[in-house]
Tab-separated table of C-alpha atoms in Angstrom:
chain	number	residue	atom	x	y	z
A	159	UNK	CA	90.156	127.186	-4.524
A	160	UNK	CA	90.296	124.262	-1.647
A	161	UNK	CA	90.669	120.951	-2.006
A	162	UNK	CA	92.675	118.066	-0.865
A	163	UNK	CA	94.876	116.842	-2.318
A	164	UNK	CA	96.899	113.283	-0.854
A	165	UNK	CA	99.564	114.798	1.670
A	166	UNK	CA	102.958	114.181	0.405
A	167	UNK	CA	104.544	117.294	2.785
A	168	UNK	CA	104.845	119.555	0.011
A	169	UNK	CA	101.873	121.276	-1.441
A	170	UNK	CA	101.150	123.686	-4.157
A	171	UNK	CA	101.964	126.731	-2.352
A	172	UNK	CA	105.341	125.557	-1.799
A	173	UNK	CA	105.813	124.253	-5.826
A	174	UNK	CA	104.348	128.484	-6.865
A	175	UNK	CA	106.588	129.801	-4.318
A	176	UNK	CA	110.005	127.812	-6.891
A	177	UNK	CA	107.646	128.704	-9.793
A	178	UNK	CA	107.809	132.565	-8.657
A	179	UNK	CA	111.922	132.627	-8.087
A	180	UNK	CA	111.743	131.009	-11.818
A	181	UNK	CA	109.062	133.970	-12.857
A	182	UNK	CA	111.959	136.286	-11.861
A	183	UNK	CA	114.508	135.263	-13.951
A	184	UNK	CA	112.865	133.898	-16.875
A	185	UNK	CA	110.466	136.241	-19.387
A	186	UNK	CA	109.084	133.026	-20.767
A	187	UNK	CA	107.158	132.286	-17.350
A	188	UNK	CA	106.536	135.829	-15.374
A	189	UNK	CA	102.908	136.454	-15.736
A	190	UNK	CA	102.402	132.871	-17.494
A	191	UNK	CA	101.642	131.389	-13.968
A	192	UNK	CA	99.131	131.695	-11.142
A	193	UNK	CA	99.457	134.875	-9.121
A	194	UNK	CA	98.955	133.480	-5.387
A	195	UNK	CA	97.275	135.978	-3.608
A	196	UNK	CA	96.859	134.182	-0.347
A	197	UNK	CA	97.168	130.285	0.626
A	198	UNK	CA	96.627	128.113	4.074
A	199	UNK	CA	97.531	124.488	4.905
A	200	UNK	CA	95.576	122.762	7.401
A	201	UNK	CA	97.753	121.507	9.851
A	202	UNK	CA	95.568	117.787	10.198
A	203	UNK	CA	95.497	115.708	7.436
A	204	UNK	CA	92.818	113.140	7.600
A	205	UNK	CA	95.362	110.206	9.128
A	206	UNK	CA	94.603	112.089	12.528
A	207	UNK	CA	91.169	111.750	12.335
A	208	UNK	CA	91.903	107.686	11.048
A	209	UNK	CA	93.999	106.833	14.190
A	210	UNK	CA	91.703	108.291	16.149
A	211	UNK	CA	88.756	106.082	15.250
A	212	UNK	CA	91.429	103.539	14.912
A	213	UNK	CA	91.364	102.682	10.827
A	214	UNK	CA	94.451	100.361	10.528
A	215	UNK	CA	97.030	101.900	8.657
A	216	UNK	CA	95.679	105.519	8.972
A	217	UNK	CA	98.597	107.126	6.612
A	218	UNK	CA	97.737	105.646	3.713
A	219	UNK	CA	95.834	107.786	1.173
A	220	UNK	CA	95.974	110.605	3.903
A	221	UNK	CA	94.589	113.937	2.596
A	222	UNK	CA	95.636	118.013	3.714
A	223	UNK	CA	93.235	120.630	3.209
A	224	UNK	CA	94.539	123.580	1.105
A	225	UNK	CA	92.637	126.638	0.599
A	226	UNK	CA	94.461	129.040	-2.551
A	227	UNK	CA	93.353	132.264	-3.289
A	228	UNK	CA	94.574	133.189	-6.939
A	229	UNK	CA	93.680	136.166	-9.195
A	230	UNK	CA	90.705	135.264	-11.489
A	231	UNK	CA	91.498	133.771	-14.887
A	232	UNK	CA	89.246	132.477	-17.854
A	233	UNK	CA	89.509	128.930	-19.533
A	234	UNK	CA	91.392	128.685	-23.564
A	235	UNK	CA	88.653	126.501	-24.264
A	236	UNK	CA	86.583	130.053	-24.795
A	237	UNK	CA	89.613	131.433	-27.169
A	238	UNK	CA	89.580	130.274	-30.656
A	239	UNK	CA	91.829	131.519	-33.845
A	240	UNK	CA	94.789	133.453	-33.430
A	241	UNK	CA	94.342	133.666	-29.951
A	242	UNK	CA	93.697	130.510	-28.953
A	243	UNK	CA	97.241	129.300	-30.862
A	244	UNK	CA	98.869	132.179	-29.299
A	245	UNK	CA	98.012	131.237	-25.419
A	246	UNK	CA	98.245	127.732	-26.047
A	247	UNK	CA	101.686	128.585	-27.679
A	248	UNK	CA	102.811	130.579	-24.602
A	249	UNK	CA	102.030	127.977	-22.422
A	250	UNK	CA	104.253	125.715	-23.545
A	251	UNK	CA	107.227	128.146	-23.512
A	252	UNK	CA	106.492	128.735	-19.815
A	253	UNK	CA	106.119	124.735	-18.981
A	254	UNK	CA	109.368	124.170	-21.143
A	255	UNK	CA	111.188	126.966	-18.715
A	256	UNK	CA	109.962	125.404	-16.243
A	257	UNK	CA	111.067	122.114	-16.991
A	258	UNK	CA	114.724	122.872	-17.504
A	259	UNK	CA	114.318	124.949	-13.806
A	260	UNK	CA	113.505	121.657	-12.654
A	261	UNK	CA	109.233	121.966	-12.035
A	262	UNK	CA	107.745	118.931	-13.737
A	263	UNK	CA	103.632	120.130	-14.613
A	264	UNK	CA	103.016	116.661	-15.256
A	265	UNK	CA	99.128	117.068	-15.706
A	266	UNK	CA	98.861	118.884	-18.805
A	267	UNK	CA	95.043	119.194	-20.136
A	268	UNK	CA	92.911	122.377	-21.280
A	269	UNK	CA	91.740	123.039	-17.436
A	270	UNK	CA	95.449	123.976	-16.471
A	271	UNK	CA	95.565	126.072	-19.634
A	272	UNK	CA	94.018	129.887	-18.850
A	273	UNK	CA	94.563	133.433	-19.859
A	274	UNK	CA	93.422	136.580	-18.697
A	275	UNK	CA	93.786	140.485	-20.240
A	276	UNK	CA	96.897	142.491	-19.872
A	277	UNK	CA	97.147	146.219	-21.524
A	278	UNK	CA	95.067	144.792	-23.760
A	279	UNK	CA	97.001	141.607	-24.507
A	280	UNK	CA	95.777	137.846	-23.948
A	281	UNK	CA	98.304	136.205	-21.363
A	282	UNK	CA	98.343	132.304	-21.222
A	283	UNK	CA	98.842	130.998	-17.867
A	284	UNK	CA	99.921	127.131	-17.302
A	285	UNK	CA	97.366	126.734	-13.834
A	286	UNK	CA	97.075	123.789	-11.241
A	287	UNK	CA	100.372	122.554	-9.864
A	288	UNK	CA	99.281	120.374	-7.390
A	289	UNK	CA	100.859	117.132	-8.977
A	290	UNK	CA	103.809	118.823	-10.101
A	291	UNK	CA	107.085	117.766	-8.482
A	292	UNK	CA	110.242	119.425	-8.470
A	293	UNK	CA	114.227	117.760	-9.847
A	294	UNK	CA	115.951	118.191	-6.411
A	295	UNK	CA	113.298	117.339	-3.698
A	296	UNK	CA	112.992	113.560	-2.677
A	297	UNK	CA	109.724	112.429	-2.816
A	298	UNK	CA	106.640	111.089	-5.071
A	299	UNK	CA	108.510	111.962	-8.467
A	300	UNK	CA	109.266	110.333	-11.815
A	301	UNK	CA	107.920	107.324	-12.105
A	302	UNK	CA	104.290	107.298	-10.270
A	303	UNK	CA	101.286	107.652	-12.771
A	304	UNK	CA	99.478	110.798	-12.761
A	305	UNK	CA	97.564	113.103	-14.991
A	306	UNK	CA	94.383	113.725	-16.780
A	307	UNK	CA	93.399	110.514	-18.535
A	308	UNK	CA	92.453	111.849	-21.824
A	309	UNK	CA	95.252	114.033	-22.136
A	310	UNK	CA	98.096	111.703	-21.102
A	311	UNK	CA	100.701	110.426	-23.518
A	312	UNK	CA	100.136	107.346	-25.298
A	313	UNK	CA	103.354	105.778	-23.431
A	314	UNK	CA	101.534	106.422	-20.136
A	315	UNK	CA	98.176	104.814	-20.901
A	316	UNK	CA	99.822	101.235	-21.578
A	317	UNK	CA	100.334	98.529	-18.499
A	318	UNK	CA	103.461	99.220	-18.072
A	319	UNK	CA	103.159	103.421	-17.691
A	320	UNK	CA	99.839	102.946	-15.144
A	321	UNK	CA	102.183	100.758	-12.903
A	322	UNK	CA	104.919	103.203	-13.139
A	323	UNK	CA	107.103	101.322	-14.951
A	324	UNK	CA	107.441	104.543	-17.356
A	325	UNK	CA	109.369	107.211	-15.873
A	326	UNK	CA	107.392	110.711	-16.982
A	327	UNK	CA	109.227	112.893	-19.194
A	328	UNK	CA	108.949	115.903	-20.814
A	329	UNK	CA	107.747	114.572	-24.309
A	330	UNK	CA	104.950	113.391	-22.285
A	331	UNK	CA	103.705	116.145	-21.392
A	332	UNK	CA	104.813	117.951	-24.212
A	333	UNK	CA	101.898	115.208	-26.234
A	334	UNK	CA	99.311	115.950	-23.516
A	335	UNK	CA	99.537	119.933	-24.964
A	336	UNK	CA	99.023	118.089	-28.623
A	337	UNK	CA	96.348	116.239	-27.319
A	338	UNK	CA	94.817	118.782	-25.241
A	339	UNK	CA	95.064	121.360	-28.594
A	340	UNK	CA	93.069	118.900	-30.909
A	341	UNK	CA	90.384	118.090	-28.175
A	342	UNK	CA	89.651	122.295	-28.398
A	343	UNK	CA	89.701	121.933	-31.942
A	344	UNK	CA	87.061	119.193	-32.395
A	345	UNK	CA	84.813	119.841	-29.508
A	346	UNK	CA	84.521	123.910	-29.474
A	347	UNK	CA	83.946	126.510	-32.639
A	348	UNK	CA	84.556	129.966	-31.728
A	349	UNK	CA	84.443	129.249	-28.374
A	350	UNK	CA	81.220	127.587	-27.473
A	351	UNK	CA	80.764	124.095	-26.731
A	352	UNK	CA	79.501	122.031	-29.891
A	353	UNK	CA	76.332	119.627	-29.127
A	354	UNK	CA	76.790	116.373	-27.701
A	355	UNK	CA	76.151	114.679	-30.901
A	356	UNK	CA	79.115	116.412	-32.248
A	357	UNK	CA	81.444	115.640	-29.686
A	358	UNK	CA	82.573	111.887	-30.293
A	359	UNK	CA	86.061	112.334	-28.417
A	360	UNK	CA	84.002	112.735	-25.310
A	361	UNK	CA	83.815	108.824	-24.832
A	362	UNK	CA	87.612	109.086	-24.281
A	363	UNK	CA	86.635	110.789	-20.412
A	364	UNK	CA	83.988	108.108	-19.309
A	365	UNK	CA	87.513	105.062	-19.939
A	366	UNK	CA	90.023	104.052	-18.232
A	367	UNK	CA	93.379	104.099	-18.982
A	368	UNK	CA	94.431	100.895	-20.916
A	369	UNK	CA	90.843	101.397	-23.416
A	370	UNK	CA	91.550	105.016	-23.669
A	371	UNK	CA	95.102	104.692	-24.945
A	372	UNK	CA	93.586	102.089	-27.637
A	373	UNK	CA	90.908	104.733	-28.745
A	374	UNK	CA	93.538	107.678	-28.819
A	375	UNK	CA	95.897	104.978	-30.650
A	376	UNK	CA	92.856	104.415	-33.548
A	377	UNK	CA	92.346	108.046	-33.476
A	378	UNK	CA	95.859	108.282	-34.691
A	379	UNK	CA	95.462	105.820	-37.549
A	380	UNK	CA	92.041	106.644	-38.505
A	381	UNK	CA	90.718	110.128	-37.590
A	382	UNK	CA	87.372	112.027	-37.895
């Protein structure tokens, strides 16, 4: 995996390497996260390349290049029954964990939810920490918007919530697995994608925030 992500000075290497100490003591998340196999952090963001051709304000929006290596997993959206509960299930007990240890997920949808095979046994693994934030490190935390529009708590997707003015908390995300569970449900059977004629919650990705929290609100009221 590489992307890049806005530089904040702490990347996703750094958030796995608390997630691993937490793995350690805590049966609920060891082997429910990534395995890093190997990571590197470009050491110039894209403001150095900005000040050099002289963009005012070069920090702003500035980006790092990370490049993760992690051990190859397989998307829930391809589990269905029993096991599709069960890893979903899992996941959850590993984001509560980590939670309480003071990692904050914060972008809960069915891409961060995989599994791979274990002795035989389906392990769910809560994937992509790159907007998580941790309880005791001062920084972009709390209150600033983020996650996977669809997905996000009702709370979030008002005025108020995209301007920050709703600090993110742990029912949040905890509604983003609800969210994320039904979207399976209605848009996959037995693992294969349904045709696009039978996929009306798909409308929800092409919105923005504000008219996406009315449609999920609807939803709600008046389901399929």
């Amino acid at each position: 995996m590489e992307w890049w992500p806005r530089y904040f000075g702490r990347g996703e290497s750094e958030i796995l390497k608390k997630v691993e100490e937490i793995a350690k003591r805590h049966a609920t998340v060891q082997d429910h996260v990534p395995e890093l196999l190997w990571h590197h952090t470009f050491t110039n963001p894209t403001s150095a390349v900005r000040e050099a051709l002289g963009v005012p304000e070069p920090s702003i929006g500035s980006r790092s290049l990370y490049i993760l290596v992690f051990r190859k997993l397989y998307p829930i959206t391809k589990l269905y029954g029993r096991d599709l509960f069960d890893v979903w299930r899992r996941c959850i007990l590993c984001h509560l964990t980590l939670w309480k240890e003071g990692v904050y997920h914060r972008d809960i949808s069915p891409g961060n939810l995989m599994w791979y095979r274990k002795n035989g046994r389906l392990i769910g693994v809560l994937n992509d920490h790159d907007l998580s934030s941790l309880a005791n490190v001062v920084g972009p935390q709390g209150n600033e918007c983020t996650g996977t529009v669809p997905f996000m708590a009702l709370e979030l997707l008002t005025k108020d919530g995209q301007q920050g003015k709703v600090k993110h908390l742990y029912r949040h995300d905890l509604e983003s697995f609800m969210w994320g569970f039904a979207r399976i449900r209605l848009r996959y059977r037995q693992g294969v994608l349904l045709p696009r004629r039978l996929r009306p919650l798909d409308e929800w990705a092409t919105l923005d925030a504000i008219a996406c929290g009315k449609k999920k609100s609807v939803f709600l009221v008046n389901p399929l």
